[in-house]
CSV table of C-alpha atoms in Angstrom, one decimal:
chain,number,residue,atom,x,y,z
J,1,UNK,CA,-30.0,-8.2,-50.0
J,2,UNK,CA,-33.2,-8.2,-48.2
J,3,UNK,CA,-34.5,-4.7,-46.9
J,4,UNK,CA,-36.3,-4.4,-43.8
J,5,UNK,CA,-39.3,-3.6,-45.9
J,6,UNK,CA,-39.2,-6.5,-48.0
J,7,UNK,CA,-38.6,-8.4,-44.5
J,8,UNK,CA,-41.2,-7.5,-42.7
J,9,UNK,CA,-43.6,-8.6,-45.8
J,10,UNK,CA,-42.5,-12.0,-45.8
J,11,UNK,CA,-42.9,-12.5,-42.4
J,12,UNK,CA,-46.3,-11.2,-43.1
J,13,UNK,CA,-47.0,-14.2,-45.6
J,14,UNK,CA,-45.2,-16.5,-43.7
J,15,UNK,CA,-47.7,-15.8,-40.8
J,16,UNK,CA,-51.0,-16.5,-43.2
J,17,UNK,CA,-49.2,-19.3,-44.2
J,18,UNK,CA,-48.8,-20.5,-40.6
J,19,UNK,CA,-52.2,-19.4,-40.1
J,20,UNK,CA,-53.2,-21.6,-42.4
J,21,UNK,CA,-51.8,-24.9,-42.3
J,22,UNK,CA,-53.2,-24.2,-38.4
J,23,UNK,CA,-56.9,-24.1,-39.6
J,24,UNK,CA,-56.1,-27.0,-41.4
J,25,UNK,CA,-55.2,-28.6,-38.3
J,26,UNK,CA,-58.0,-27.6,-36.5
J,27,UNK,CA,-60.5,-28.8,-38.7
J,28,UNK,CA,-58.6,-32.3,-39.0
J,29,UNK,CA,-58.8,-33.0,-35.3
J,30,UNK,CA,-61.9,-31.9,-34.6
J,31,UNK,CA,-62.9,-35.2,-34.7
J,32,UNK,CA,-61.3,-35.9,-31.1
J,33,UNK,CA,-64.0,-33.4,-28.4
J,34,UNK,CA,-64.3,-36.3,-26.1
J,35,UNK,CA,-62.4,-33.9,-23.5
J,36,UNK,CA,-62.7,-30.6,-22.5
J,37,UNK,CA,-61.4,-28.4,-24.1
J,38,UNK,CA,-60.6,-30.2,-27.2
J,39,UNK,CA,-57.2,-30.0,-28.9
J,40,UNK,CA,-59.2,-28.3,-31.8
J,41,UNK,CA,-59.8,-25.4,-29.7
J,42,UNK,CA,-56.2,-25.0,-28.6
J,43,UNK,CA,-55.5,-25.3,-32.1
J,44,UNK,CA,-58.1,-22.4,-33.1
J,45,UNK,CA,-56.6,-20.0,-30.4
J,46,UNK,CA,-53.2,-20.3,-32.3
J,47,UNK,CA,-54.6,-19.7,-35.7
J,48,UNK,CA,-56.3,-16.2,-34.2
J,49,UNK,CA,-53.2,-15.7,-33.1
J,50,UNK,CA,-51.1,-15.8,-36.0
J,51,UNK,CA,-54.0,-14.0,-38.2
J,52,UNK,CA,-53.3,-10.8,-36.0
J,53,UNK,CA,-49.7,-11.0,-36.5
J,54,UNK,CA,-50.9,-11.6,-40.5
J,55,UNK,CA,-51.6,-9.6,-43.5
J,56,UNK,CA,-55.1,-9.7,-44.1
J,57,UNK,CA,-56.7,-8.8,-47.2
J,58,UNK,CA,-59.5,-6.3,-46.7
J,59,UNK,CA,-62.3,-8.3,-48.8
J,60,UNK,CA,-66.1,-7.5,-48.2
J,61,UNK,CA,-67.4,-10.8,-46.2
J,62,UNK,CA,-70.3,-11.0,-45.3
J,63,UNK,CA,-73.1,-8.6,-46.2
J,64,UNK,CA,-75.3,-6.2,-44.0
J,65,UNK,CA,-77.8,-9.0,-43.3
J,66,UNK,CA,-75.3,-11.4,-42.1
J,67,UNK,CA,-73.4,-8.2,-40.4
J,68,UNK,CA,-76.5,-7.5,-38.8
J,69,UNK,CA,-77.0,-11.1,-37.7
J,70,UNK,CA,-73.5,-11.4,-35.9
J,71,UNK,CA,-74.1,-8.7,-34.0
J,72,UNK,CA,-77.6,-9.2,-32.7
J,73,UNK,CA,-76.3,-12.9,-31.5
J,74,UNK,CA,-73.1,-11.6,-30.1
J,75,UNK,CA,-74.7,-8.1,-28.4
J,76,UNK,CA,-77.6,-9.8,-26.7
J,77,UNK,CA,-75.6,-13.1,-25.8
J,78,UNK,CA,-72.9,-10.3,-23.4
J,79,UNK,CA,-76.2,-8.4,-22.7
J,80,UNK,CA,-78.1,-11.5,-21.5
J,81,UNK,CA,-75.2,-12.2,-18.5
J,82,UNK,CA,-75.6,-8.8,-17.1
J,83,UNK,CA,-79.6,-8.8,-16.9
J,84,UNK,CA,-80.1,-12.9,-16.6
J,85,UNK,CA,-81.0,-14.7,-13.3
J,86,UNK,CA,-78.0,-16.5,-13.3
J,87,UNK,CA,-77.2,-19.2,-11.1
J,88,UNK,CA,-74.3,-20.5,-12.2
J,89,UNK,CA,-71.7,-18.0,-13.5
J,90,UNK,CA,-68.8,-20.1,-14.4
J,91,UNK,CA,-71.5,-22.4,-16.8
J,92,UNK,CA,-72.8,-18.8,-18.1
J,93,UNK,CA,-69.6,-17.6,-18.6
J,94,UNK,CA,-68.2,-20.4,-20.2
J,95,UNK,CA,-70.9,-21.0,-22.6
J,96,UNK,CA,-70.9,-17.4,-24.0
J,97,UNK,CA,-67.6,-18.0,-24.8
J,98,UNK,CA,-68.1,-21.1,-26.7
J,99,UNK,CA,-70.3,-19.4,-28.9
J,100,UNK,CA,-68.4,-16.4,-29.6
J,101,UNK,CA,-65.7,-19.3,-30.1
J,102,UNK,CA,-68.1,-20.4,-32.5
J,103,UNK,CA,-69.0,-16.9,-34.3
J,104,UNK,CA,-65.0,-15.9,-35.1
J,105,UNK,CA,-64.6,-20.0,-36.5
J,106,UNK,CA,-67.4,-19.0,-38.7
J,107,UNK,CA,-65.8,-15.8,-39.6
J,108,UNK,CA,-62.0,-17.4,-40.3
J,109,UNK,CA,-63.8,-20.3,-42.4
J,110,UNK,CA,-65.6,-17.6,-44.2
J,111,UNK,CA,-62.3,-15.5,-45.0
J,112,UNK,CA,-60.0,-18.7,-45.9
J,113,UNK,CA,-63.1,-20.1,-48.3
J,114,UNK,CA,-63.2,-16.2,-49.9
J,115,UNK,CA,-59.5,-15.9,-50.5
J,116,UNK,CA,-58.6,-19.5,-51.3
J,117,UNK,CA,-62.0,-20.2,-53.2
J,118,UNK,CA,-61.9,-24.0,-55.3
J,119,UNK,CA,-58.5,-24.7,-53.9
J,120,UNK,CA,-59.6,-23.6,-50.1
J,121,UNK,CA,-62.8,-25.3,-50.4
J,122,UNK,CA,-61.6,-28.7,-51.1
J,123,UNK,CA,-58.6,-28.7,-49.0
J,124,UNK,CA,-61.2,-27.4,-45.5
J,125,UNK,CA,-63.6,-29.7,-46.5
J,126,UNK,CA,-60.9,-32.7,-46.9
J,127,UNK,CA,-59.1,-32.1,-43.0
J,128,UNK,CA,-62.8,-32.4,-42.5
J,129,UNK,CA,-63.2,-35.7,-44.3
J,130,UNK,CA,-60.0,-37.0,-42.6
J,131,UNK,CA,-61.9,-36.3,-39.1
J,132,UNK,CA,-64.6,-37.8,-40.0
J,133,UNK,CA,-63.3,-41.0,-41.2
J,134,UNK,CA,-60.9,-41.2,-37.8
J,135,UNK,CA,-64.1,-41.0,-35.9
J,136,UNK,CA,-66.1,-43.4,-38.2
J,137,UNK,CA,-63.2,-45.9,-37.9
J,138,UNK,CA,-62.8,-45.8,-35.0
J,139,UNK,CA,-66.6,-46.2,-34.0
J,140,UNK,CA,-66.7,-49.1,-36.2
J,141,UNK,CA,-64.2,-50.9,-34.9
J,142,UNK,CA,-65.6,-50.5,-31.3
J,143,UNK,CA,-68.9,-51.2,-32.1
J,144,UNK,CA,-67.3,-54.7,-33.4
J,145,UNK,CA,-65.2,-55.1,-30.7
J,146,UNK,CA,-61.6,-54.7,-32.7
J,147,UNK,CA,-61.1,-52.4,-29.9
J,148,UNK,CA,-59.7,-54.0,-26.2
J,149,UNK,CA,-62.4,-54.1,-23.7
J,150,UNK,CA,-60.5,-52.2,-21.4
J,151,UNK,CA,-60.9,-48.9,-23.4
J,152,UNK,CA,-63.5,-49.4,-25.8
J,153,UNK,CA,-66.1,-48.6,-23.5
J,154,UNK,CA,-64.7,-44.3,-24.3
J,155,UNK,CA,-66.5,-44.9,-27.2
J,156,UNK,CA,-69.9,-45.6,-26.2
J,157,UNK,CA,-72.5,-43.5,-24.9
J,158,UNK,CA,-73.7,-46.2,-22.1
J,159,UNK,CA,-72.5,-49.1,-20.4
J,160,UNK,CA,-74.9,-51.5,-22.4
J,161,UNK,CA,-72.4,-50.0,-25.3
J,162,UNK,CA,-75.4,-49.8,-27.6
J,163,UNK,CA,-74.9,-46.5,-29.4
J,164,UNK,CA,-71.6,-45.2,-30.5
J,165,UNK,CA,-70.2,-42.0,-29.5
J,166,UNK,CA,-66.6,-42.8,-30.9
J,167,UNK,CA,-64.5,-39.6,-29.7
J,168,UNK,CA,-67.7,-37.4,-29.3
J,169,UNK,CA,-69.3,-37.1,-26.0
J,170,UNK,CA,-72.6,-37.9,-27.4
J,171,UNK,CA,-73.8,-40.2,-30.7
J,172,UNK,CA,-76.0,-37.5,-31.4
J,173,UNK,CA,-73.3,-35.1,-32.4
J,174,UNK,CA,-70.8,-38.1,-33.8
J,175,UNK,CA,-74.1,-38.6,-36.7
J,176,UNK,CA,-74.8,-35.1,-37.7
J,177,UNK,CA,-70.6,-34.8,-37.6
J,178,UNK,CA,-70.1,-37.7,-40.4
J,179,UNK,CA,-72.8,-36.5,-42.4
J,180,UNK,CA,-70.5,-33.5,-44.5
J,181,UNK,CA,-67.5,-36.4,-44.8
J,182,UNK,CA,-70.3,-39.3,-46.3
J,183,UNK,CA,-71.3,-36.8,-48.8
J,184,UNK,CA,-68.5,-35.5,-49.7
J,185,UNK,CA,-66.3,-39.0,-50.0
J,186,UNK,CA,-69.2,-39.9,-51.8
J,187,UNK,CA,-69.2,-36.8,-54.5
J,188,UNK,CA,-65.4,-38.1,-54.6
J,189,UNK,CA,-66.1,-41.2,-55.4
J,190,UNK,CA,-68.4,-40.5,-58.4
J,191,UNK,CA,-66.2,-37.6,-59.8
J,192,UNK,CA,-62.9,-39.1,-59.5
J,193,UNK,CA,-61.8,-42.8,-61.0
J,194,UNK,CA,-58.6,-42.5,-59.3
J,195,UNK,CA,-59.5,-41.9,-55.9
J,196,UNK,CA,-62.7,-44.1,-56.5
J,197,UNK,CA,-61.8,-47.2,-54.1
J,198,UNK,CA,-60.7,-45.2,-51.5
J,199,UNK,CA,-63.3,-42.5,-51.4
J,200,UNK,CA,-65.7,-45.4,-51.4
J,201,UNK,CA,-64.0,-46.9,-48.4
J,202,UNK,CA,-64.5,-44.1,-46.5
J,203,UNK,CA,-68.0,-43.3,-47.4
J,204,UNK,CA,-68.8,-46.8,-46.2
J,205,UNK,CA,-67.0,-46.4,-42.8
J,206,UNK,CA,-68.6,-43.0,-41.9
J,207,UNK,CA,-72.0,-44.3,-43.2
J,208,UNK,CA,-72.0,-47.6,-41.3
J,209,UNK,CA,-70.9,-45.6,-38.1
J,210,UNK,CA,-73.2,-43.1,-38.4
J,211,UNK,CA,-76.1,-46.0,-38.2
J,212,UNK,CA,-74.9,-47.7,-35.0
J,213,UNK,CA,-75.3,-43.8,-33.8
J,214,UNK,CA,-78.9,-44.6,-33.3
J,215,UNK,CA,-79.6,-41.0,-33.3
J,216,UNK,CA,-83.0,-40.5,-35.4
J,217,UNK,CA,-81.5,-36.7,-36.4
J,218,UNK,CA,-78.7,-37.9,-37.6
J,219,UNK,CA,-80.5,-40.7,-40.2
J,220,UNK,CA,-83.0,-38.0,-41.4
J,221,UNK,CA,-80.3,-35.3,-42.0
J,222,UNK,CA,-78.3,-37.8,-43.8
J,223,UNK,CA,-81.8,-38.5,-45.2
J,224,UNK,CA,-82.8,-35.0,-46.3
J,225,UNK,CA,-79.2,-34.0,-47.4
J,226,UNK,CA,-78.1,-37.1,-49.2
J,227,UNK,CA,-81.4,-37.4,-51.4
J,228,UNK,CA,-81.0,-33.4,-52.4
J,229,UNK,CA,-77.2,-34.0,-53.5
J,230,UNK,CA,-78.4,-37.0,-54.8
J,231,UNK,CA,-80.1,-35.2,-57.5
J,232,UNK,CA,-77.8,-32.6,-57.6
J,233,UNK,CA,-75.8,-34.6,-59.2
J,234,UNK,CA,-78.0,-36.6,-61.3
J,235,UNK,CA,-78.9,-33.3,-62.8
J,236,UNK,CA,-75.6,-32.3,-63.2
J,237,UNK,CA,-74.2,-33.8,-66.8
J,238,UNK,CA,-70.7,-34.7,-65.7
J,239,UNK,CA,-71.6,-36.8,-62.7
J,240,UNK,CA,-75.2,-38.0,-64.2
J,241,UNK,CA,-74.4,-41.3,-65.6
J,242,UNK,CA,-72.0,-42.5,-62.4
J,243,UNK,CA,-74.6,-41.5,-59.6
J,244,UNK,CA,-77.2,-43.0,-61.8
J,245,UNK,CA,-75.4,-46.3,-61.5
J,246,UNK,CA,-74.9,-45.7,-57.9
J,247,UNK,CA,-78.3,-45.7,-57.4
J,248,UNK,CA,-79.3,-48.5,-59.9
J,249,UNK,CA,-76.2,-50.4,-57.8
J,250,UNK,CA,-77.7,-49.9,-54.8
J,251,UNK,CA,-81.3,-50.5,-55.2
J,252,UNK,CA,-80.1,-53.7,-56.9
J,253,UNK,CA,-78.2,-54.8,-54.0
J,254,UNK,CA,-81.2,-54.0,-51.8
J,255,UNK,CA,-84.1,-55.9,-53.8
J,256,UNK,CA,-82.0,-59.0,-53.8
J,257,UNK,CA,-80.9,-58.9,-49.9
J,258,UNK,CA,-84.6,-58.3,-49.7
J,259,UNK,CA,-86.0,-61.0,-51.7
J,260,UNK,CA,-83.1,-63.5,-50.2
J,261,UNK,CA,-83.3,-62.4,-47.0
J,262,UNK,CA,-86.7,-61.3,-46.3
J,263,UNK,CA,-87.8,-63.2,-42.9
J,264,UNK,CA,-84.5,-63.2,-41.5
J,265,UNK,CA,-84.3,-59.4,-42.0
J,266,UNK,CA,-87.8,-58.9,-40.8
J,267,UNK,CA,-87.4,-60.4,-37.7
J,268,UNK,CA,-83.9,-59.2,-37.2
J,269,UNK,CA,-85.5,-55.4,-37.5
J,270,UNK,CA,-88.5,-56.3,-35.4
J,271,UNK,CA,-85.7,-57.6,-32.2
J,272,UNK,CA,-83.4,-55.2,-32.6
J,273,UNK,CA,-82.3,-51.7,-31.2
J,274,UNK,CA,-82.9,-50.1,-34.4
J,275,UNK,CA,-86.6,-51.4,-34.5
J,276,UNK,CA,-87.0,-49.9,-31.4
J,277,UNK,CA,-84.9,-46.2,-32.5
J,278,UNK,CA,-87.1,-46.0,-35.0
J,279,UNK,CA,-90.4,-46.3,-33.1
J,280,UNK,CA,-91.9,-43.5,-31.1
J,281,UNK,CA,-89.9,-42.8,-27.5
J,282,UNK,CA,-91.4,-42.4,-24.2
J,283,UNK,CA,-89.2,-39.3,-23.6
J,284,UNK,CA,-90.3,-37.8,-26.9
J,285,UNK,CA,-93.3,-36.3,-25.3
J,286,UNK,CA,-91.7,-34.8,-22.5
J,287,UNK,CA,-89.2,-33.1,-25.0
J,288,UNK,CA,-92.2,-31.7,-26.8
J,289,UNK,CA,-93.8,-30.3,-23.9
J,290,UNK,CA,-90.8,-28.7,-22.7
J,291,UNK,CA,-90.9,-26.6,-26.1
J,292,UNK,CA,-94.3,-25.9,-25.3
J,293,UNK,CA,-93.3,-24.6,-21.8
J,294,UNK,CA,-90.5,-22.7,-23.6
J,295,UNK,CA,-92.8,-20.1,-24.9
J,296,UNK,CA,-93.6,-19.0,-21.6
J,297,UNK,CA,-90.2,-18.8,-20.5
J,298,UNK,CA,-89.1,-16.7,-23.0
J,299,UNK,CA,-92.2,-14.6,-22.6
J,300,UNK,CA,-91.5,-14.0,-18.8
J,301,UNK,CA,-87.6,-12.9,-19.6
J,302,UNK,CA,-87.4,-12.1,-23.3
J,303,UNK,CA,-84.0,-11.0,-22.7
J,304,UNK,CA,-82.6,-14.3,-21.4
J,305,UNK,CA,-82.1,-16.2,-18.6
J,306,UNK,CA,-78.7,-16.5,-19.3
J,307,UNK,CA,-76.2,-18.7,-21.0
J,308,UNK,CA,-76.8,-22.4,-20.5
J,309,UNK,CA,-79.3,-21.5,-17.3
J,310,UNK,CA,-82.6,-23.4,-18.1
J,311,UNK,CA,-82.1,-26.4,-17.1
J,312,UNK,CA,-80.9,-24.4,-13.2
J,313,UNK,CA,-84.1,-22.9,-13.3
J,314,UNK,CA,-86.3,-25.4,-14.9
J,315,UNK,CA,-85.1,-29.0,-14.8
J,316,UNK,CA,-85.1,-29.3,-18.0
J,317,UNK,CA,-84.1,-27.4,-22.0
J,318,UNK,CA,-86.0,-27.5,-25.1
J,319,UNK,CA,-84.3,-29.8,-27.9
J,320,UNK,CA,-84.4,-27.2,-30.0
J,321,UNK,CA,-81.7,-24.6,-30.9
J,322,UNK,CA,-83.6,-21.2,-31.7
J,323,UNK,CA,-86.1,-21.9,-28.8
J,324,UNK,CA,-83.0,-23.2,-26.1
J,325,UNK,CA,-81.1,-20.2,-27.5
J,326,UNK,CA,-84.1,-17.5,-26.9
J,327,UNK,CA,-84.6,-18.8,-23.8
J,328,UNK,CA,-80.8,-18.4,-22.6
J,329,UNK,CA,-79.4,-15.8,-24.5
J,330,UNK,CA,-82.8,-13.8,-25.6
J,331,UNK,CA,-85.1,-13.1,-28.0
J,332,UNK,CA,-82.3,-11.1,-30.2
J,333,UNK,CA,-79.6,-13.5,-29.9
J,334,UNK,CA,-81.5,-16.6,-31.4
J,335,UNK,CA,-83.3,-14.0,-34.3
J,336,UNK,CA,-79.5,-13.0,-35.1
J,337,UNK,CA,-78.5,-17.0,-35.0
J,338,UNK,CA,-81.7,-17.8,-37.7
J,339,UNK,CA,-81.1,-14.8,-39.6
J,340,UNK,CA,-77.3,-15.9,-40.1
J,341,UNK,CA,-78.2,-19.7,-40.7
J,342,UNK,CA,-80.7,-18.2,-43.4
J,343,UNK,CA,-78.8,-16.1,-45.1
J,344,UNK,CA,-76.3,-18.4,-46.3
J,345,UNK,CA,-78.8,-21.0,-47.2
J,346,UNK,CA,-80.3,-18.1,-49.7
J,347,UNK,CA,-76.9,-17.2,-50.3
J,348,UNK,CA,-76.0,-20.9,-51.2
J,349,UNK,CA,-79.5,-21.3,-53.2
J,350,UNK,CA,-79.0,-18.4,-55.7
J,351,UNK,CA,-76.0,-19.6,-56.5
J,352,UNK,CA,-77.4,-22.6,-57.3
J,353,UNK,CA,-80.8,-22.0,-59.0
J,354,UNK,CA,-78.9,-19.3,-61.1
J,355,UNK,CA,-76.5,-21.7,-61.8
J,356,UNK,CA,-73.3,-19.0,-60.7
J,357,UNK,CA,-69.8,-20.6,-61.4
J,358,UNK,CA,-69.3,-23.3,-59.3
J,359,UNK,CA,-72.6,-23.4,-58.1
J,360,UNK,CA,-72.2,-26.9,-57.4
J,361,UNK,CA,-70.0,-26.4,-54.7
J,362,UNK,CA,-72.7,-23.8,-53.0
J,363,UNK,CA,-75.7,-26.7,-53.9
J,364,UNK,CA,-73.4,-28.7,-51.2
J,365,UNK,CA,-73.1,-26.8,-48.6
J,366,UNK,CA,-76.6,-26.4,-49.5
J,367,UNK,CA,-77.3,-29.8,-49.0
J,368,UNK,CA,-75.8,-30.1,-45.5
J,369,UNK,CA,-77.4,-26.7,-44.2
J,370,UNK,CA,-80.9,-28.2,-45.3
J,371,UNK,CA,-80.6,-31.0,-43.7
J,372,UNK,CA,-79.1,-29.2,-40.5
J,373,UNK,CA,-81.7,-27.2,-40.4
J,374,UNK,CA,-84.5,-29.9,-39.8
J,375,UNK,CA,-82.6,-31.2,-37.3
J,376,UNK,CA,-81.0,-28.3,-35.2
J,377,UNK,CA,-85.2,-27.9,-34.7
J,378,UNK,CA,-85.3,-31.3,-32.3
J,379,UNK,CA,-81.7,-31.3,-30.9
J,380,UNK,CA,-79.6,-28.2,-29.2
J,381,UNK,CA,-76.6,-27.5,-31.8
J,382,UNK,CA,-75.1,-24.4,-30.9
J,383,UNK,CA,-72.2,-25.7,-30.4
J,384,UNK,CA,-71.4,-28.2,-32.6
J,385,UNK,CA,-68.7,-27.1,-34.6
J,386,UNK,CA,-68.6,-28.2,-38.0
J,387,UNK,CA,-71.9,-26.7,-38.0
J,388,UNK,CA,-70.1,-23.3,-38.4
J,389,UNK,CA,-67.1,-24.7,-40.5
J,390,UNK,CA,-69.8,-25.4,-43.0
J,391,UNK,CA,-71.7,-22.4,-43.1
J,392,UNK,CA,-68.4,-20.1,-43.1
J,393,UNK,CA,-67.8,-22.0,-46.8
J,394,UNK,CA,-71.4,-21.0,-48.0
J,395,UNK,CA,-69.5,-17.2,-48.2
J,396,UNK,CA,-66.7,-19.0,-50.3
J,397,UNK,CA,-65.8,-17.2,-53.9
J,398,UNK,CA,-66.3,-20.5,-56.4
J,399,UNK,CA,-65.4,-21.0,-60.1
J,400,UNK,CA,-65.3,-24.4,-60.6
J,401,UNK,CA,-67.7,-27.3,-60.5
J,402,UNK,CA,-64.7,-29.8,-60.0
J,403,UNK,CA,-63.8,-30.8,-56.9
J,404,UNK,CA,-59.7,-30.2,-58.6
C-alpha cells in the first residue's frame, strides 16, 4: 500500500516527467512562429508550469558571472520601461516579456542539459533537428512549387516569392534556425552507419533551404560554424577518416560540376538572385550608418529608450543586437546579454581546449555560438529562440563524446 508520503513523491516525478516530454515538445515545434504567439510558447508556459508543481534538484547552474549577467539584462530591461520615453506601451511591454520569455528558456534548457547530460543533450538537440527538417521541407518544397499556389505564398517573404521564409516570418531567422539541425544531422551522418541515409537526407534538405534563404548571415554562420566543426572532427580520431571523405567527396563533386559545367554555371551565377545576394546592397549603407547614429542615442539615454522603441523615435534600429539592445533596454541590459553570450562560449572553449569529457559536445555548441556571434553583430536576434536553446546546453554536464 502506497503512503501518502510515498504518493506525493511520485506525483513529484511524474510532474518532471511531464515537464519534460513538454520541453521536448516545445523545442520540436518551434519550427512553426509564423503566428503570433507560436504554439511553442504556449507550449513553454505549460512546462513552467509543471516545473513548479516538480521536484527540482538543487544543482549549482550557472556561475556568479552568468548570475551576474542575468540579472543586469533582466534589472535594467524592467528599469528601462519606467524611465524610457515610451511611445508605445503595449510594443514595450510586450517585448520585455519576450525576452524574459527568452532568459527562463535559457535557464530550463540549462537545468534539463545539467541533470540529463549525454542522454538530455541528444534528445533537445534531436526535437530540434525534427524542427528544422519540417521547416527545410517544407521550404523546399515551396520554393519548387510541390506546394498549391493557393498557400504556398505563407512561405515566402514577398510576392516575387524569391526568398523562403517557410514557417518563419522572415528568411533571415529560417537560415540562422537550420544551421544547429545541418550540423548536427551532419555529425550524425558521419558517426552513425545506421542512421547514415537518413541523417544525410536531412542535412541536404535543411542545407538546400537554408540557400534559397538568401540571407548573407545565415551562409556565413553556416560558413564560420560548419568549417570549425569541420575540423573538429577531422581532429577527432573516431570521426577523422569519414569527415575526411566527406570532404574529399565533396570537393570531387564540385571540381567536376565545375570543369563540366563551367560557362553554364558562370552565367547562371552572374543572372541570378544569388549573384545579386552576394554583391554589395544599396540598403547596406543605410544599415551601417544607423549603427553609427546609435552611439549617440545611447549616449543621450544610456538607460534606454525602452523596449522595441527606436524605430518610434527614430525611423529606423541598428542591425545589430548589443547596439539595438543598449539602445532600448540600456547600457546594462546589453553588457549583461554579452557577458552571458560570452561566458558560455569560454565556458564551451575550456571544455574543449582541455579536452574535458565530452568536450566534443561543448566544441558544438561551440561551433554554433561562434558563428552566432558574427552574425547577431549585423542582424537584431534577441529573440530568436533557438539562440537560447543552444546556449542553455553550453551549461550541460557531458561524459561522452558519442552522440549515444
Amino acid at each position: 500500500m502506497i503512503q501518502a508520503h510515498d504518493r506525493y513523491a511520485f506525483d513529484r516525478v511524474g510532474w518532471m516527467s511531464l515537464a519534460w516530454s513538454l520541453y521536448l515538445l516545445c523545442v520540436g515545434t518551434s519550427f512553426f512562429v509564423i503566428v503570433e504567439p507560436a504554439p511553442t510558447d504556449a507550449i513553454f508556459v505549460l512546462v513552467l508550469g509543471t516545473l513548479l508543481l516538480a521536484k527540482l534538484k538543487p544543482v549549482r547552474l550557472i556561475g556568479p558571472v552568468e548570475t551576474i549577467a542575468l540579472l543586469l539584462f533582466v534589472w535594467f530591461t524592467l528599469l528601462s520601461l519606467s524611465v524610457g520615453e515610451i511611445l508605445h506601451l503595449f510594443s514595450a511591454l510586450r517585448a520585455a516579456g519576450i525576452q524574459i520569455y527568452m532568459v527562463l528558456l535559457f535557464v530550463v534548457t540549462a537545468y534539463f542539459a545539467h541533470i540529463g547530460g549525454d542522454r538530455a543533450f541528444r534528445t533537445i538537440l534531436t526535437a530540434l533537428a525534427v524542427a528544422g527538417f519540417i521547416a527545410g521541407l517544407i521550404g523546399l518544397m515551396a520554393y519548387m512549387s510541390l506546394i498549391p499556389s493557393g498557400i504556398s505564398w505563407l512561405f515566402f517573404r514577398d510576392e516575387f516569392q524569391t526568398r523562403v521564409s517557410s514557417t518563419f516570418k522572415d528568411p533571415n531567422v529560417l537560415g540562422p534556425f537550420l544551421v544547429p539541425t545541418v550540423l548536427f544531422t551532419l555529425w550524425l551522418a558521419i558517426s552513425s552507419p545506421r542512421f547514415r541515409i537518413r541523417a544525410f537526407v536531412a542535412c541536404a534538405v535543411c542545407f538546400l533551404c537554408l540557400v534559397i534563404t538568401y540571407s548573407r548571415g545565415a551562409w556565413v554562420h553556416m560558413a564560420m560554424s560548419g568549417l570549425l566543426f569541420g575540423a573538429i572532427l577531422l581532429v577527432y580520431r573516431r570521426t577523422a577518416f569519414s569527415t575526411f571523405s566527406c570532404i574529399l567527396a565533396a570537393l570531387i563533386a564540385a571540381l567536376l560540376a565545375a570543369s563540366i559545367l563551367n560557362s553554364e554555371i558562370q552565367a547562371w551565377f552572374e543572372a541570378s538572385y544569388l549573384g545579386t545576394r552576394l554583391s554589395y546592397q544599396d540598403y547596406d549603407q543605410e544599415r551601417f550608418a544607423a549603427m553609427a547614429l546609435a552611439f549617440g542615442w545611447i549616449a543621450e539615454q544610456p538607460f534606454g529608450l525602452g523596449p522595441n522603441q527606436v524605430s518610434a523615435h527614430y525611423g529606423r534600429y541598428p542591425h545589430n543586437t548589443p547596439i539595438n539592445l543598449a539602445v532600448n533596454n540600456g547600457v546594462f541590459a546589453a553588457i549583461g546579454f554579452v557577458l552571458l553570450y560570452l561566458a558560455a562560449v569560454t565556458r564551451c572553449l575550456v571544455k574543449t581546449v582541455k579536452n574535458r569529457p565530452g568536450w566534443i559536445k561543448y566544441a558544438f555548441v561551440l561551433s554554433i555560438l561562434a558563428g552566432l556571434m558574427v552574425l547577431i553583430n549585423v542582424v537584431p536576434a534577441l529573440h530568436w529562440r533557438h539562440m537560447y536553446v543552444v546556449l542553455g546546453l553550453a551549461y550541460g554536464q557531458y561524459r561522452s563524446n558519442s552522440i549515444f
